[in-house]
mmCIF file of C-alpha atoms in Angstrom:
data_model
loop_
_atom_site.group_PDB
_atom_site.id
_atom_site.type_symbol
_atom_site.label_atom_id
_atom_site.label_comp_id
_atom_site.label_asym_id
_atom_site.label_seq_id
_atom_site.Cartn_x
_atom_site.Cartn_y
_atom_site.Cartn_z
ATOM 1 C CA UNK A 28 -5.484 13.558 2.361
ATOM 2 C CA UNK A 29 -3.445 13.640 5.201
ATOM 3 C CA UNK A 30 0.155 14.894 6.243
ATOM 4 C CA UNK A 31 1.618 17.928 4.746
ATOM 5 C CA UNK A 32 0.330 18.944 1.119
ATOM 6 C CA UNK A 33 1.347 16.922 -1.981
ATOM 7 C CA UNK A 34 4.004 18.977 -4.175
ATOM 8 C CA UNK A 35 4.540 17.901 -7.942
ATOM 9 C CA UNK A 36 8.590 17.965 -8.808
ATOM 10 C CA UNK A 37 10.582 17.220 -11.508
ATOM 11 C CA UNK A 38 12.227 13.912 -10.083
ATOM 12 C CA UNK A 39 15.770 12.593 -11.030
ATOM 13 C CA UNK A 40 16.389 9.154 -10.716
ATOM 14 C CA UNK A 41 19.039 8.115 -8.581
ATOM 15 C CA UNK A 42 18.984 4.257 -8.912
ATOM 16 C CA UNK A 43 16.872 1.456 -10.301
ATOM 17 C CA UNK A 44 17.799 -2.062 -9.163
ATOM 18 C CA UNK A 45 16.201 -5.864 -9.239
ATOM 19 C CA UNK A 46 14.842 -6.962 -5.668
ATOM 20 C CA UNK A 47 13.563 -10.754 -6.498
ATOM 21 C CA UNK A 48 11.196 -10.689 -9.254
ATOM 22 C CA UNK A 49 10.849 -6.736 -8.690
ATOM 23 C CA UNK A 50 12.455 -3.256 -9.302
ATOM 24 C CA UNK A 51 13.115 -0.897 -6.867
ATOM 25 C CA UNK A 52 13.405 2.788 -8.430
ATOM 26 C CA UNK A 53 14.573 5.600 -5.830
ATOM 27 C CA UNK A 54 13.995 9.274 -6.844
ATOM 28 C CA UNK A 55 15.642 12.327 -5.852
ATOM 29 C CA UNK A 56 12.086 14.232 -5.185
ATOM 30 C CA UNK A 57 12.722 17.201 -2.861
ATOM 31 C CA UNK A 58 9.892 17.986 -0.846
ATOM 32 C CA UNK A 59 7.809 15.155 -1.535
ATOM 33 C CA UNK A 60 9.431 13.049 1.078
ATOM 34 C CA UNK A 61 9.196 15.496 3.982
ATOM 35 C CA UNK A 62 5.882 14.498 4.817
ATOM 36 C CA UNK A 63 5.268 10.990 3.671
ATOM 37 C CA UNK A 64 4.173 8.139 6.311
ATOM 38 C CA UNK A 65 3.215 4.713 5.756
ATOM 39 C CA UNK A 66 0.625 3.896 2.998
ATOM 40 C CA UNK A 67 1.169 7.262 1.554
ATOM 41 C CA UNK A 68 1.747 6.677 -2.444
ATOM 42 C CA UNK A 69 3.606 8.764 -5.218
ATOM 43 C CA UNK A 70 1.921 9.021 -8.979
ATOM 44 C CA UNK A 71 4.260 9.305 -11.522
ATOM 45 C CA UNK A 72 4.214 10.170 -15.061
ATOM 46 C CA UNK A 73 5.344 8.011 -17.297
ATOM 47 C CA UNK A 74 6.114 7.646 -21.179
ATOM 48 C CA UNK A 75 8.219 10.588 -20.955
ATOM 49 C CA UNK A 76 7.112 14.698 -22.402
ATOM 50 C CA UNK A 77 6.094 13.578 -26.022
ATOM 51 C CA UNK A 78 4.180 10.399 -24.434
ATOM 52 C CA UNK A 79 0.362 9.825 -25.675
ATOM 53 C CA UNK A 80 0.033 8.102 -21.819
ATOM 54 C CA UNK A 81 -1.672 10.572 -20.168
ATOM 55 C CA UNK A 82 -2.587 8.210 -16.885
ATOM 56 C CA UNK A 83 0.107 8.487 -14.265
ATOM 57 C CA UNK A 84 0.802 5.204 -12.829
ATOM 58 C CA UNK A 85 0.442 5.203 -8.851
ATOM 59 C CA UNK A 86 3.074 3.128 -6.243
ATOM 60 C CA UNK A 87 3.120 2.554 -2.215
ATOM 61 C CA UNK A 88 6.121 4.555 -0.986
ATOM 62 C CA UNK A 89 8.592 1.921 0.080
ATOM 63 C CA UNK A 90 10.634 4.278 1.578
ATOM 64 C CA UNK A 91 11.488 7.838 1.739
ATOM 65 C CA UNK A 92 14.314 9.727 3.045
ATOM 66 C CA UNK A 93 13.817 13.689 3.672
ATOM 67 C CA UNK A 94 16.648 15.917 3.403
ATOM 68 C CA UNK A 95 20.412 13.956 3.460
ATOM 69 C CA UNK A 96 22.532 14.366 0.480
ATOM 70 C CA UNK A 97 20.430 14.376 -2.403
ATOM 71 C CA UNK A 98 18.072 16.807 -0.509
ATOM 72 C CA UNK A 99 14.857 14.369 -0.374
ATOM 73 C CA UNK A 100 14.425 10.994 -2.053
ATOM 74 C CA UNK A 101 11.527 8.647 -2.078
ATOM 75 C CA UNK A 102 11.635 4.420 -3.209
ATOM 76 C CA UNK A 103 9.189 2.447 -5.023
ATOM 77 C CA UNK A 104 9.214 -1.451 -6.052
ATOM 78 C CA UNK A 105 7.062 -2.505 -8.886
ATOM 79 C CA UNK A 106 6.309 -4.866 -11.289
ATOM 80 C CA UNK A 107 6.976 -4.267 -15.279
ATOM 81 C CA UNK A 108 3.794 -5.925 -16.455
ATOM 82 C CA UNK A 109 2.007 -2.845 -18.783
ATOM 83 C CA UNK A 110 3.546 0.077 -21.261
ATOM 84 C CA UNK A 111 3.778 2.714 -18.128
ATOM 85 C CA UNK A 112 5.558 0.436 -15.954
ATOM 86 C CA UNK A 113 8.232 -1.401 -18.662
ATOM 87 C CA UNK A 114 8.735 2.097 -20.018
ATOM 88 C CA UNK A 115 9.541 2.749 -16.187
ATOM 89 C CA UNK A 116 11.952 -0.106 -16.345
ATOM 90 C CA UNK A 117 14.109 1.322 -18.825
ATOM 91 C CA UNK A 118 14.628 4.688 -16.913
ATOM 92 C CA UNK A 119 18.544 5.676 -16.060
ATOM 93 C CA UNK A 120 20.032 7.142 -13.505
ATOM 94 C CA UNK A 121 19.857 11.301 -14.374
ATOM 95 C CA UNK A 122 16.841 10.784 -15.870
ATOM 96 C CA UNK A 123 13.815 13.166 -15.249
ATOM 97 C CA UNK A 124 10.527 11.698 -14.064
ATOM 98 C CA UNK A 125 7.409 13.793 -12.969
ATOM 99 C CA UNK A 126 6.109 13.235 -9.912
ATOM 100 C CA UNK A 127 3.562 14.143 -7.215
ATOM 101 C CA UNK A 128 3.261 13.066 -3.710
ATOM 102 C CA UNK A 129 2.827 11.945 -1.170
ATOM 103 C CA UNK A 130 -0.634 11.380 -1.634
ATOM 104 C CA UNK A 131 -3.795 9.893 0.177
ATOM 105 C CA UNK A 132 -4.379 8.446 3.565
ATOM 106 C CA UNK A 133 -1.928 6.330 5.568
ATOM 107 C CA UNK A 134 -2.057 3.585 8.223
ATOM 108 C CA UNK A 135 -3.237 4.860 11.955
ATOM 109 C CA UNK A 136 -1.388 4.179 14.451
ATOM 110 C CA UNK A 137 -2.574 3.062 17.461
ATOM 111 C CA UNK A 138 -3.015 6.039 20.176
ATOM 112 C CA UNK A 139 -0.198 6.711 22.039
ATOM 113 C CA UNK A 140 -2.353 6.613 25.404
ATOM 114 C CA UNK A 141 -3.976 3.485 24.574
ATOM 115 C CA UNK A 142 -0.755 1.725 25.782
ATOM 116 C CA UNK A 143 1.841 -1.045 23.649
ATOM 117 C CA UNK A 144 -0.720 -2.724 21.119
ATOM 118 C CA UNK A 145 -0.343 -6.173 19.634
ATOM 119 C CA UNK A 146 -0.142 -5.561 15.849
ATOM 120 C CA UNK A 147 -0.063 -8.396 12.683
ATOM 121 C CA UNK A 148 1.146 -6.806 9.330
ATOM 122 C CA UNK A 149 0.277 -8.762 6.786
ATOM 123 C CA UNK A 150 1.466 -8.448 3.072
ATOM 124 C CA UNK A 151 1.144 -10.047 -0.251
ATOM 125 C CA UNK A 152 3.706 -9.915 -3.245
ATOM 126 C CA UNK A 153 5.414 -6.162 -3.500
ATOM 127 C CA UNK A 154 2.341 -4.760 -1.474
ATOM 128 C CA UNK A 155 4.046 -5.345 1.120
ATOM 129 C CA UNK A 156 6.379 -1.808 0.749
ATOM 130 C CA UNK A 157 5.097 0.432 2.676
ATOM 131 C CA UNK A 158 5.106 -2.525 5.859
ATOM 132 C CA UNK A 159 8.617 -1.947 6.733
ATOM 133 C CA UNK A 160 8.036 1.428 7.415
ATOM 134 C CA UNK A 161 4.934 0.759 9.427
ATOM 135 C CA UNK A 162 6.978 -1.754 11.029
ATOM 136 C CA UNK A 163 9.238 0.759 12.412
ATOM 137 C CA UNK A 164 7.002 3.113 13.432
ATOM 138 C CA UNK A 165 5.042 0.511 15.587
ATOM 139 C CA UNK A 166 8.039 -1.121 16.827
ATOM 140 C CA UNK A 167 8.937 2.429 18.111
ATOM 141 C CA UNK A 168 5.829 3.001 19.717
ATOM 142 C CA UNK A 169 6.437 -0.566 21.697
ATOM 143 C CA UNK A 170 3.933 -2.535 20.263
ATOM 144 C CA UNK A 171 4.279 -5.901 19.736
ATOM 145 C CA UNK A 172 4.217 -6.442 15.658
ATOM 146 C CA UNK A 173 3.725 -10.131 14.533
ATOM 147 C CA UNK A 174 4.574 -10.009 10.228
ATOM 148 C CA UNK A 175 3.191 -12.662 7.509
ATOM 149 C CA UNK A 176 4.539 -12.145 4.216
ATOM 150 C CA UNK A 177 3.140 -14.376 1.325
ATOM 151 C CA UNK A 178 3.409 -14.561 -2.555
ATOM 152 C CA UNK A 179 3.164 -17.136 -5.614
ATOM 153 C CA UNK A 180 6.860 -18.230 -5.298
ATOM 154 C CA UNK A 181 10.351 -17.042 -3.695
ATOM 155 C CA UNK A 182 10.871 -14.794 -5.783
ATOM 156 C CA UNK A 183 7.933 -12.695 -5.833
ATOM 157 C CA UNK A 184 8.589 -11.790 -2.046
ATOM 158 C CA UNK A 185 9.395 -9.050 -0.285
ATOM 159 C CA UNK A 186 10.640 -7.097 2.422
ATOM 160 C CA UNK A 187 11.416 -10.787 4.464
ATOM 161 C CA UNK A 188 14.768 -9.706 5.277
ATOM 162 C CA UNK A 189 14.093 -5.959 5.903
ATOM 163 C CA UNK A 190 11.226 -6.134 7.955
ATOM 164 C CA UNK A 191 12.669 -8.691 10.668
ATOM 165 C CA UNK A 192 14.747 -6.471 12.522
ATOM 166 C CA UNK A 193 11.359 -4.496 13.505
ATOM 167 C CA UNK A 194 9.424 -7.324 14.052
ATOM 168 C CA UNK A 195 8.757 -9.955 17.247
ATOM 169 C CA UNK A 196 8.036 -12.777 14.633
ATOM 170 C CA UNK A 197 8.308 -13.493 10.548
ATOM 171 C CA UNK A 198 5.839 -16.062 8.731
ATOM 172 C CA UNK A 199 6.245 -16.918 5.110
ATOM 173 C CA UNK A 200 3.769 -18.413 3.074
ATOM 174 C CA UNK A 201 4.269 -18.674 -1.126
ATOM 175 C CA UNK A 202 1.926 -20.851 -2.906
ATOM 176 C CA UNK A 203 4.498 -23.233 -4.736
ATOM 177 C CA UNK A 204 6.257 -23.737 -1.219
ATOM 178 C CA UNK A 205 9.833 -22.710 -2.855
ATOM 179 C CA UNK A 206 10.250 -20.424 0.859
ATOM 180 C CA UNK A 207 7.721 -20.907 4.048
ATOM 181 C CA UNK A 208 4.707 -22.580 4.558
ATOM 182 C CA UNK A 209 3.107 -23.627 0.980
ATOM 183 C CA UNK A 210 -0.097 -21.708 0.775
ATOM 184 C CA UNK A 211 -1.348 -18.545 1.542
ATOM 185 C CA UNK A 212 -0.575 -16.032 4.104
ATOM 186 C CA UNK A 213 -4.594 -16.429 5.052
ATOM 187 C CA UNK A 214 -3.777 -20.367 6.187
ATOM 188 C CA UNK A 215 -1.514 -19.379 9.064
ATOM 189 C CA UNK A 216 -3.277 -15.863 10.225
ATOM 190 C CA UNK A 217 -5.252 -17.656 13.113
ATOM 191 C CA UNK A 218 -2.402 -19.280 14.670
ATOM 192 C CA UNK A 219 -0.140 -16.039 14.274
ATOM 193 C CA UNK A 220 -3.206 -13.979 15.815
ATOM 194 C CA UNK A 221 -3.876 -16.586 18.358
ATOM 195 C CA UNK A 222 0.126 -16.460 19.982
ATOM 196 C CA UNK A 223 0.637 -13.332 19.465
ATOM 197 C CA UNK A 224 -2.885 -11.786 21.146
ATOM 198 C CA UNK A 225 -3.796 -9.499 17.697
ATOM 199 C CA UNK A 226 -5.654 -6.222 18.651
ATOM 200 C CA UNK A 227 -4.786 -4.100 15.689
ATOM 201 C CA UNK A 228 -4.085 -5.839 11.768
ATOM 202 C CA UNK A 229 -2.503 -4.012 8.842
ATOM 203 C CA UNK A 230 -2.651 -5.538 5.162
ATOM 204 C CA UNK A 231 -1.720 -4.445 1.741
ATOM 205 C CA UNK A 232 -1.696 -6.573 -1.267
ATOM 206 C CA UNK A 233 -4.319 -8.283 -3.533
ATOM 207 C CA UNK A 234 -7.884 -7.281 -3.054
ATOM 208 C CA UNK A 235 -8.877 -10.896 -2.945
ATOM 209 C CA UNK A 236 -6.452 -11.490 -0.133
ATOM 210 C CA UNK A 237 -7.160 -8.005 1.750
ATOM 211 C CA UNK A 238 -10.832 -9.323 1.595
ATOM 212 C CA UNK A 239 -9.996 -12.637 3.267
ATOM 213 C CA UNK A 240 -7.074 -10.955 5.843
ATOM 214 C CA UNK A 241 -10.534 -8.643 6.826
ATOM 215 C CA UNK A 242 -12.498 -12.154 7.168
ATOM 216 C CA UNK A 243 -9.753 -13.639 9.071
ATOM 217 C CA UNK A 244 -9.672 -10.553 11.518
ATOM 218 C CA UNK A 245 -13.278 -9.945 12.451
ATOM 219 C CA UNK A 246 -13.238 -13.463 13.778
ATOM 220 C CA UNK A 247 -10.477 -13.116 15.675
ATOM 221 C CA UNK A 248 -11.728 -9.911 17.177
ATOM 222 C CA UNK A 249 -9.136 -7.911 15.452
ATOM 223 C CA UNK A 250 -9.985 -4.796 13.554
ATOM 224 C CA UNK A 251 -8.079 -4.371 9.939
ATOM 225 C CA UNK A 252 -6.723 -1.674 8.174
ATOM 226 C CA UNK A 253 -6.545 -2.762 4.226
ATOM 227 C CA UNK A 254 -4.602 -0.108 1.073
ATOM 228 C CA UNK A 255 -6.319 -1.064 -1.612
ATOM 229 C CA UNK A 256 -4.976 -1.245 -4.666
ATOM 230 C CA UNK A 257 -7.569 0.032 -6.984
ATOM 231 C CA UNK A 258 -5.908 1.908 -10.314
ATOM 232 C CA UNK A 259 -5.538 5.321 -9.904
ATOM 233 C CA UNK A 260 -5.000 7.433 -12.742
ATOM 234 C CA UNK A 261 -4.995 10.908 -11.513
ATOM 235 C CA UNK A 262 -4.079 10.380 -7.467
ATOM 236 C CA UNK A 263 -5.782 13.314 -6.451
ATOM 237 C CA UNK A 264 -9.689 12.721 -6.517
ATOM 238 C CA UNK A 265 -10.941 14.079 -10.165
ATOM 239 C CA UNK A 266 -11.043 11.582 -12.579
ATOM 240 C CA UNK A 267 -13.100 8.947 -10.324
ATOM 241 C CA UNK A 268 -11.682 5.746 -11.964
ATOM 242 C CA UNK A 269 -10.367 4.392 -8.272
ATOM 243 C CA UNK A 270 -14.092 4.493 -6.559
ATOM 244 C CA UNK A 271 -15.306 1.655 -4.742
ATOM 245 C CA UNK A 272 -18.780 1.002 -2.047
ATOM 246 C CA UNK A 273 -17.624 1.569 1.280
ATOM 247 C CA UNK A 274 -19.946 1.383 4.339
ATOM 248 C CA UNK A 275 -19.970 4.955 6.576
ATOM 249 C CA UNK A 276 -20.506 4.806 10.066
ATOM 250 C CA UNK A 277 -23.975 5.847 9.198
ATOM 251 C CA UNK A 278 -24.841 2.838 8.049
ATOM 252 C CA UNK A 279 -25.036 3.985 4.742
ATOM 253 C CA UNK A 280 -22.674 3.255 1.592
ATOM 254 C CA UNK A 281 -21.195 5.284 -0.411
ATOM 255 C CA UNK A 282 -18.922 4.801 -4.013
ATOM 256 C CA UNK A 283 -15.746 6.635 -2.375
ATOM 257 C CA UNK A 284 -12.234 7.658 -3.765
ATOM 258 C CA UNK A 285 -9.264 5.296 -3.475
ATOM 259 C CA UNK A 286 -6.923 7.733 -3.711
ATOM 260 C CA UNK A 287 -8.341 10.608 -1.293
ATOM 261 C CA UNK A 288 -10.516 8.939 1.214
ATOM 262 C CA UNK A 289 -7.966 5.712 1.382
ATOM 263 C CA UNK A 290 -6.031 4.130 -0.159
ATOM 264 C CA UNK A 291 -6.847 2.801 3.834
ATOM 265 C CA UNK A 292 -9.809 1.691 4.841
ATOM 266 C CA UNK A 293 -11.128 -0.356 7.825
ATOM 267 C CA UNK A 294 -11.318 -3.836 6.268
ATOM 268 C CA UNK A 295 -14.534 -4.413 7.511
ATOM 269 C CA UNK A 296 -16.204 -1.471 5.804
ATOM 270 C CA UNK A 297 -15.095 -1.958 2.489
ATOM 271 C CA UNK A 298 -17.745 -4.086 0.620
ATOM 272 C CA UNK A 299 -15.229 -6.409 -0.768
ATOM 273 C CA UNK A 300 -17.712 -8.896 -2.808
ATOM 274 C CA UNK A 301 -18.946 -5.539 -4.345
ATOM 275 C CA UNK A 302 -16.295 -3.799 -5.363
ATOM 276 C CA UNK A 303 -16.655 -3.094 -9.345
ATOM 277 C CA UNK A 304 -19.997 -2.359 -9.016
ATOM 278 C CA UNK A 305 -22.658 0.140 -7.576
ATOM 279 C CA UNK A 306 -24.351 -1.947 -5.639
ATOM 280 C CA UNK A 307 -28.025 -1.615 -4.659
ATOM 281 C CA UNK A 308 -28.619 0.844 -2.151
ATOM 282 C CA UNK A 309 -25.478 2.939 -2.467
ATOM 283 C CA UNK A 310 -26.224 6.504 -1.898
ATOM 284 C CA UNK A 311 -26.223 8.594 -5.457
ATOM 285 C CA UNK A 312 -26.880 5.244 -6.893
ATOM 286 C CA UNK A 313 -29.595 5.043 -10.155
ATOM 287 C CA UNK A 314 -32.952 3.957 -9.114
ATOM 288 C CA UNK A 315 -36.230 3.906 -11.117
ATOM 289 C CA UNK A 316 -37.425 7.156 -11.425
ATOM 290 C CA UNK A 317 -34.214 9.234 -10.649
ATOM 291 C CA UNK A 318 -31.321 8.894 -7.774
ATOM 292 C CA UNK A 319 -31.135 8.063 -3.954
#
């Protein structure tokens, strides 16, 4: 993990709101938002104290606000789509929800003595939170930051509006065409990368997409760094349900933890085609006769 160390609080919920096809929940969560940079996350409990949902449901930290007058608060968009998140989406204002964070490991920035780099933040759907953020923080370090945001329709956008006042340029892709380009935020990387001179690309969203942004990178020359969004159930490295092969720098790879060793990873060491499985040759891996 990096940053300072995750707390657990007692959250109060200060508002929950509709952003497009989303919700946006914002917490009053003293100390957890002192530390938290972009592509940190926040697990929360849900189901409330008498709850048989024991799994705490994990979120990109869209943005988080330390100190102020509610002494700390910390936003999250999401989509109501299983029991923990609808039972999410009928929290009120006052009420309590648990919470610990910020967890994992965020986007690097580029080093400050490697001059003004050309960054492309790419997002998909509400994975694009934490990108505003990131935005900001390039944008203050002068470097150039190209964004493409893509999703299935209008309406399951976001962040178009917040993220242009960071950024040197704004693509849109959504699949139906209803706003942008129709098609996918993959079909107009090379020409983005290509004007604006990409050394550095950030992506969060769909694996399938983080796979292909990773593609679309290496050719250009570009090195990614993809969050994952693999299901993480405890956000702190014990339960191992978030593992996936990653490549070392040894060569060698290894069934790694979403939630401590990423949710960032270098795109291009993540075996993408893989993931869900132990593929041959991973260290610890079964083999006949015993274990590598």
């Amino acid at each position: 993990m990096s940053g300072g160390r995750p707390v657990q609080v007692r959250a109060e919920v200060l508002t929950l709101r509709p952003v497009g096809d989303y919700l946006s929940l914002t917490l009053v969560a003293p100390g957890v938002a002192d530390d938290v940079r972009p592509g940190h996350f926040v697990a929360l409990a849900v189901g409330g104290e008498q709850s048989s949902m024991l799994l705490r449901r994990s979120f990109s930290v869209y943005r988080a606000t330390p100190g102020g007058r509610y002494g700390g608060t910390v936003e999250v968009v999401f989509a109501p789509h299983g029991a923990g998140t609808r039972w999410l989406a009928g929290v009120r204002p006052g009420d309590a929800v648990d919470v610990v964070g910020p967890l994992g490991r965020p986007f690097a920035l580029p080093a400050a003595s490697s001059g003004a780099a050309s960054c492309l933040l790419v997002g998909g759907g509400y994975g694009a939170a934490p990108l505003v953020a990131l935005a900001e923080q390039l944008r203050e370090r002068r470097c150039r930051v190209d964004v493409v945001l893509g999703a299935a329709s209008a309406g399951r956008l976001f962040g178009v509006t917040q993220v242009r006042r960071y950024a040197s340029s704004v693509s849109v892709t959504t699949e139906d065409g209803s706003q942008g380009e129709r098609g996918r935020v993959t079909d107009v990387l090379p020409d983005v990368m290509r004007r604006g001179g990409t050394q550095a690309v950030y992506a969060c969203g769909p694996m399938g997409m983080l796979a292909a942004v990773t593609a679309a990178a290496t050719r250009a020359g570009a090195v990614a760094q993809t969050a994952v969004e693999e299901a993480m159930a405890c956000g702190i490295g014990v339960c191992m349900t978030c593992v996936l092969p990653v490549v070392g720098a040894d060569g060698t790879t290894r069934m790694v933890r979403s939630c401590t060793e990423g949710p960032v990873f270098r795109g291009d060491r993540v075996r993408w085609a893989d993931v869900g499985t132990v593929p041959e040759g991973t260290l610890g891996a079964p083999v006949a006769g015993g274990h590598r």
